[in-house]
PDB file of C-alpha atoms in Angstrom:
ATOM      1  CA  MET W   1    -175.897  -6.251 189.690  1.00 86.00           C
ATOM      2  CA  SER W   2    -178.162  -5.449 192.635  1.00 90.00           C
ATOM      3  CA  GLY W   3    -180.399  -8.392 191.750  1.00 86.00           C
ATOM      4  CA  HIS W   4    -177.386 -10.660 191.467  1.00 82.00           C
ATOM      5  CA  MET W   5    -176.260  -9.592 194.954  1.00 90.00           C
ATOM      6  CA  GLY W   6    -179.754  -9.753 196.413  1.00 90.00           C
ATOM      7  CA  LEU W   7    -179.714  -6.110 197.564  1.00 93.00           C
ATOM      8  CA  ASP W   8    -181.836  -3.289 196.200  1.00 93.00           C
ATOM      9  CA  ILE W   9    -180.797   0.163 195.044  1.00 95.00           C
ATOM     10  CA  PRO W  10    -183.129   2.839 196.432  1.00 96.00           C
ATOM     11  CA  ALA W  11    -184.991   4.867 193.815  1.00 96.00           C
ATOM     12  CA  THR W  12    -183.404   8.009 195.314  1.00 97.00           C
ATOM     13  CA  ALA W  13    -179.834   6.751 194.755  1.00 98.00           C
ATOM     14  CA  LYS W  14    -177.473   8.888 192.686  1.00 97.00           C
ATOM     15  CA  SER W  15    -174.265   8.042 190.807  1.00 96.00           C
ATOM     16  CA  ALA W  16    -174.971   4.295 190.604  1.00 96.00           C
ATOM     17  CA  GLN W  17    -172.184   2.277 188.980  1.00 96.00           C
ATOM     18  CA  ALA W  18    -171.528  -1.456 188.756  1.00 93.00           C
ATOM     19  CA  ALA W  19    -168.978  -3.868 187.355  1.00 90.00           C
ATOM     20  CA  TYR W  20    -168.427  -7.614 187.182  1.00 87.00           C
ATOM     21  CA  GLU W  21    -165.092  -9.361 186.718  1.00 85.00           C
ATOM     22  CA  GLY W  22    -164.709 -13.063 186.027  1.00 80.00           C
ATOM     23  CA  THR W  23    -161.551 -14.968 186.888  1.00 77.00           C
ATOM     24  CA  SER W  24    -160.672 -18.640 187.195  1.00 75.00           C
ATOM     25  CA  ARG W  25    -160.563 -18.413 191.011  1.00 78.00           C
ATOM     26  CA  PHE W  26    -163.713 -16.369 191.745  1.00 82.00           C
ATOM     27  CA  ASP W  27    -165.839 -13.698 190.142  1.00 85.00           C
ATOM     28  CA  THR W  28    -166.276 -10.297 191.760  1.00 88.00           C
ATOM     29  CA  GLY W  29    -169.294  -8.059 191.472  1.00 90.00           C
ATOM     30  CA  ILE W  30    -169.205  -4.470 192.686  1.00 93.00           C
ATOM     31  CA  LEU W  31    -171.903  -1.847 193.002  1.00 96.00           C
ATOM     32  CA  THR W  32    -171.780   1.681 194.365  1.00 97.00           C
ATOM     33  CA  PHE W  33    -174.226   4.566 194.735  1.00 98.00           C
ATOM     34  CA  THR W  34    -174.795   7.634 196.886  1.00 98.00           C
ATOM     35  CA  LEU W  35    -177.656   8.585 199.180  1.00 98.00           C
ATOM     36  CA  THR W  36    -178.425  11.463 201.501  1.00 98.00           C
ATOM     37  CA  ARG W  37    -177.278  10.761 205.058  1.00 97.00           C
ATOM     38  CA  ASP W  38    -180.883  10.111 206.195  1.00 97.00           C
ATOM     39  CA  GLU W  39    -181.552   7.795 203.218  1.00 98.00           C
ATOM     40  CA  ALA W  40    -178.293   5.959 203.948  1.00 98.00           C
ATOM     41  CA  GLU W  41    -179.261   5.412 207.592  1.00 97.00           C
ATOM     42  CA  THR W  42    -182.596   3.982 206.468  1.00 97.00           C
ATOM     43  CA  TYR W  43    -180.864   1.738 203.893  1.00 97.00           C
ATOM     44  CA  LEU W  44    -178.348   0.486 206.471  1.00 97.00           C
ATOM     45  CA  SER W  45    -181.106  -0.260 208.995  1.00 96.00           C
ATOM     46  CA  GLU W  46    -182.961  -2.257 206.308  1.00 95.00           C
ATOM     47  CA  HIS W  47    -179.766  -4.194 205.465  1.00 95.00           C
ATOM     48  CA  PRO W  48    -178.077  -4.900 208.813  1.00 95.00           C
ATOM     49  CA  PRO W  49    -174.760  -6.746 208.973  1.00 94.00           C
ATOM     50  CA  GLN W  50    -174.212 -10.165 210.450  1.00 91.00           C
ATOM     51  CA  GLY W  51    -173.101  -8.968 213.862  1.00 90.00           C
ATOM     52  CA  LYS W  52    -172.419  -5.269 214.127  1.00 92.00           C
ATOM     53  CA  TRP W  53    -171.137  -2.421 211.984  1.00 94.00           C
ATOM     54  CA  LEU W  54    -167.357  -2.214 212.267  1.00 93.00           C
ATOM     55  CA  VAL W  55    -165.265   0.959 212.170  1.00 92.00           C
ATOM     56  CA  PRO W  56    -161.584   0.800 211.169  1.00 87.00           C
ATOM     57  CA  THR W  57    -158.917   1.938 213.584  1.00 79.00           C
ATOM     58  CA  GLU W  58    -156.758   2.960 210.626  1.00 74.00           C
ATOM     59  CA  ALA W  59    -156.806   2.912 206.856  1.00 67.00           C
ATOM     60  CA  GLN W  60    -155.545  -0.339 205.382  1.00 67.00           C
ATOM     61  CA  ALA W  61    -152.060   0.541 204.157  1.00 64.00           C
ATOM     62  CA  GLY W  62    -151.293  -0.790 200.717  1.00 61.00           C
ATOM     63  CA  ALA W  63    -154.871  -1.821 199.926  1.00 62.00           C
ATOM     64  CA  PRO W  64    -154.735  -2.933 196.313  1.00 65.00           C
ATOM     65  CA  ALA W  65    -156.387  -0.437 193.993  1.00 68.00           C
ATOM     66  CA  HIS W  66    -158.381  -2.922 191.986  1.00 78.00           C
ATOM     67  CA  ASP W  67    -162.162  -3.050 192.205  1.00 87.00           C
ATOM     68  CA  PHE W  68    -163.622   0.422 192.672  1.00 93.00           C
ATOM     69  CA  THR W  69    -160.699   2.252 191.072  1.00 89.00           C
ATOM     70  CA  HIS W  70    -162.019   0.890 187.746  1.00 85.00           C
ATOM     71  CA  LEU W  71    -165.027   3.120 188.398  1.00 91.00           C
ATOM     72  CA  GLY W  72    -162.851   6.142 189.251  1.00 91.00           C
ATOM     73  CA  LEU W  73    -163.373   5.785 193.016  1.00 94.00           C
ATOM     74  CA  PRO W  74    -161.011   5.058 195.899  1.00 92.00           C
ATOM     75  CA  GLU W  75    -161.201   1.603 197.458  1.00 92.00           C
ATOM     76  CA  PRO W  76    -163.335   1.662 200.639  1.00 93.00           C
ATOM     77  CA  GLU W  77    -160.496   0.072 202.633  1.00 90.00           C
ATOM     78  CA  SER W  78    -158.410   3.201 202.008  1.00 89.00           C
ATOM     79  CA  PHE W  79    -160.624   5.320 204.310  1.00 90.00           C
ATOM     80  CA  LYS W  80    -160.063   5.804 208.019  1.00 87.00           C
ATOM     81  CA  LYS W  81    -162.749   8.374 208.858  1.00 92.00           C
ATOM     82  CA  GLY W  82    -166.465   8.361 208.144  1.00 94.00           C
ATOM     83  CA  ILE W  83    -166.570   4.668 207.168  1.00 95.00           C
ATOM     84  CA  ARG W  84    -168.233   1.596 208.632  1.00 96.00           C
ATOM     85  CA  TYR W  85    -168.526  -1.864 207.156  1.00 95.00           C
ATOM     86  CA  GLY W  86    -169.916  -5.337 207.650  1.00 96.00           C
ATOM     87  CA  SER W  87    -171.059  -8.527 205.952  1.00 95.00           C
ATOM     88  CA  VAL W  88    -174.668  -8.304 204.820  1.00 95.00           C
ATOM     89  CA  CYS W  89    -176.307 -11.612 203.973  1.00 93.00           C
ATOM     90  CA  PRO W  90    -179.581 -11.073 202.070  1.00 88.00           C
ATOM     91  CA  GLY W  91    -182.320 -13.411 203.222  1.00 77.00           C
ATOM     92  CA  SER W  92    -180.620 -14.277 206.517  1.00 65.00           C
ATOM     93  CA  PRO W  93    -182.028 -13.425 209.952  1.00 54.00           C
ATOM     94  CA  LYS W  94    -181.731  -9.807 211.080  1.00 52.00           C
ATOM     95  CA  ALA W  95    -178.657  -8.764 213.073  1.00 43.00           C
ATOM     96  CA  THR W  96    -180.570  -9.055 216.350  1.00 41.00           C
ATOM     97  CA  GLU W  97    -181.131 -12.739 215.597  1.00 41.00           C
ATOM     98  CA  SER W  98    -177.610 -13.473 214.364  1.00 39.00           C
ATOM     99  CA  PRO W  99    -175.285 -15.937 216.074  1.00 38.00           C
ATOM    100  CA  GLU W 100    -172.516 -14.986 218.451  1.00 37.00           C
ATOM    101  CA  PRO W 101    -169.242 -13.952 216.835  1.00 36.00           C
ATOM    102  CA  SER W 102    -166.937 -16.824 215.920  1.00 35.00           C
ATOM    103  CA  GLY W 103    -163.814 -14.633 216.087  1.00 35.00           C
ATOM    104  CA  ALA W 104    -162.412 -11.606 217.841  1.00 34.00           C
ATOM    105  CA  PRO W 105    -164.745  -8.589 217.694  1.00 38.00           C
ATOM    106  CA  ASP W 106    -161.968  -6.186 216.653  1.00 40.00           C
ATOM    107  CA  MET W 107    -160.647  -7.882 213.526  1.00 39.00           C
ATOM    108  CA  PRO W 108    -158.316  -5.873 211.247  1.00 40.00           C
ATOM    109  CA  TYR W 109    -160.012  -3.531 208.800  1.00 42.00           C
ATOM    110  CA  GLY W 110    -161.209  -5.179 205.625  1.00 44.00           C
ATOM    111  CA  MET W 111    -161.202  -8.676 207.068  1.00 40.00           C
ATOM    112  CA  GLU W 112    -164.213 -10.794 207.970  1.00 42.00           C
ATOM    113  CA  ASP W 113    -166.061  -9.443 210.963  1.00 41.00           C
ATOM    114  CA  GLY W 114    -165.749 -12.661 212.943  1.00 42.00           C
ATOM    115  CA  TYR W 115    -169.046 -14.231 211.871  1.00 39.00           C
ATOM    116  CA  ASP W 116    -169.237 -17.516 210.042  1.00 41.00           C
ATOM    117  CA  THR W 117    -171.082 -16.612 206.864  1.00 42.00           C
ATOM    118  CA  SER W 118    -169.605 -19.423 204.740  1.00 48.00           C
ATOM    119  CA  GLY W 119    -172.981 -21.096 204.158  1.00 51.00           C
ATOM    120  CA  GLU W 120    -174.652 -17.900 203.013  1.00 63.00           C
ATOM    121  CA  ARG W 121    -174.297 -15.587 200.025  1.00 79.00           C
ATOM    122  CA  CYS W 122    -172.974 -12.476 201.726  1.00 92.00           C
ATOM    123  CA  VAL W 123    -172.000  -9.079 200.433  1.00 95.00           C
ATOM    124  CA  SER W 124    -169.370  -6.758 201.909  1.00 94.00           C
ATOM    125  CA  LEU W 125    -171.069  -3.414 202.503  1.00 97.00           C
ATOM    126  CA  TYR W 126    -169.101  -0.239 203.207  1.00 97.00           C
ATOM    127  CA  ALA W 127    -170.822   3.068 204.016  1.00 98.00           C
ATOM    128  CA  HIS W 128    -168.643   6.169 203.651  1.00 97.00           C
ATOM    129  CA  ALA W 129    -170.032   9.493 204.917  1.00 97.00           C
ATOM    130  CA  TYR W 130    -167.931  11.561 202.526  1.00 95.00           C
ATOM    131  CA  THR W 131    -169.734  14.882 203.107  1.00 96.00           C
ATOM    132  CA  PRO W 132    -172.036  16.080 205.890  1.00 95.00           C
ATOM    133  CA  GLN W 133    -174.997  15.510 203.536  1.00 97.00           C
ATOM    134  CA  ARG W 134    -174.026  12.424 201.446  1.00 98.00           C
ATOM    135  CA  THR W 135    -172.996   8.817 202.016  1.00 98.00           C
ATOM    136  CA  ARG W 136    -171.538   6.501 199.382  1.00 98.00           C
ATOM    137  CA  ILE W 137    -172.510   2.843 199.633  1.00 98.00           C
ATOM    138  CA  TYR W 138    -169.952   0.326 198.326  1.00 97.00           C
ATOM    139  CA  LEU W 139    -171.033  -3.297 197.785  1.00 96.00           C
ATOM    140  CA  ARG W 140    -168.661  -6.149 196.858  1.00 94.00           C
ATOM    141  CA  ALA W 141    -169.582  -9.812 196.395  1.00 91.00           C
ATOM    142  CA  HIS W 142    -167.666 -12.870 195.258  1.00 86.00           C
ATOM    143  CA  PHE W 143    -169.239 -15.634 193.207  1.00 83.00           C
ATOM    144  CA  GLU W 144    -168.081 -19.058 192.064  1.00 79.00           C
ATOM    145  CA  PRO W 145    -166.770 -18.842 188.488  1.00 74.00           C
ATOM    146  CA  GLY W 146    -168.755 -20.699 185.875  1.00 63.00           C
ATOM    147  CA  ILE W 147    -171.489 -21.625 188.357  1.00 55.00           C
ATOM    148  CA  SER W 148    -173.114 -18.328 189.180  1.00 54.00           C
ATOM    149  CA  PRO W 149    -175.092 -16.942 186.248  1.00 57.00           C
ATOM    150  CA  LEU W 150    -173.608 -13.723 184.928  1.00 57.00           C
ATOM    151  CA  PRO W 151    -175.707 -10.614 185.507  1.00 56.00           C
ATOM    152  CA  SER W 152    -177.225  -9.219 182.353  1.00 57.00           C
ATOM    153  CA  ALA W 153    -176.913  -5.574 181.452  1.00 52.00           C
ATOM    154  CA  PRO W 154    -180.215  -3.731 181.149  1.00 52.00           C
ATOM    155  CA  SER W 155    -181.125  -2.847 177.621  1.00 46.00           C
ATOM    156  CA  SER W 156    -181.143   0.866 176.976  1.00 46.00           C
ATOM    157  CA  SER W 157    -182.786   0.629 173.588  1.00 46.00           C
ATOM    158  CA  PRO W 158    -185.668  -1.439 172.271  1.00 46.00           C
ATOM    159  CA  PRO W 159    -184.707  -4.655 170.468  1.00 46.00           C
ATOM    160  CA  ALA W 160    -184.419  -4.442 166.702  1.00 46.00           C
ATOM    161  CA  GLY W 161    -187.108  -6.346 165.008  1.00 43.00           C
TER     162      GLY W 161
END
């Protein structure tokens, strides 16, 4: 899934999980893993958002439990403390080179961060500092159904021959 999204998973990551759901409207790919706080800061600096990291003013009430709950995790929009988020667009210019915001800088939690990323393949990245030592990274991307090639699962055993 990381290759499909265009973002790497650090070799030091723990508890990596991924899923892909296809629908007639759009496909959704999700990926999550944990890092130490220092590793997470390094990862986030290597994958800056378009614009700036956003921090919610409150948890999104009634956030549908859909994507990450399938992996036994709460949805990132359900957190109020220790979370930041943004749109990360692999292969685009770094945040310091990004355009001015096209919308209000304090958009509601879970919504676009005010940057026009429609021409790019962007991933929603949420970083939740869930303990003083660990941060969970949540990645969510949407793909066009039937156009984007499906990610292939790595083979855990040698092919029969």
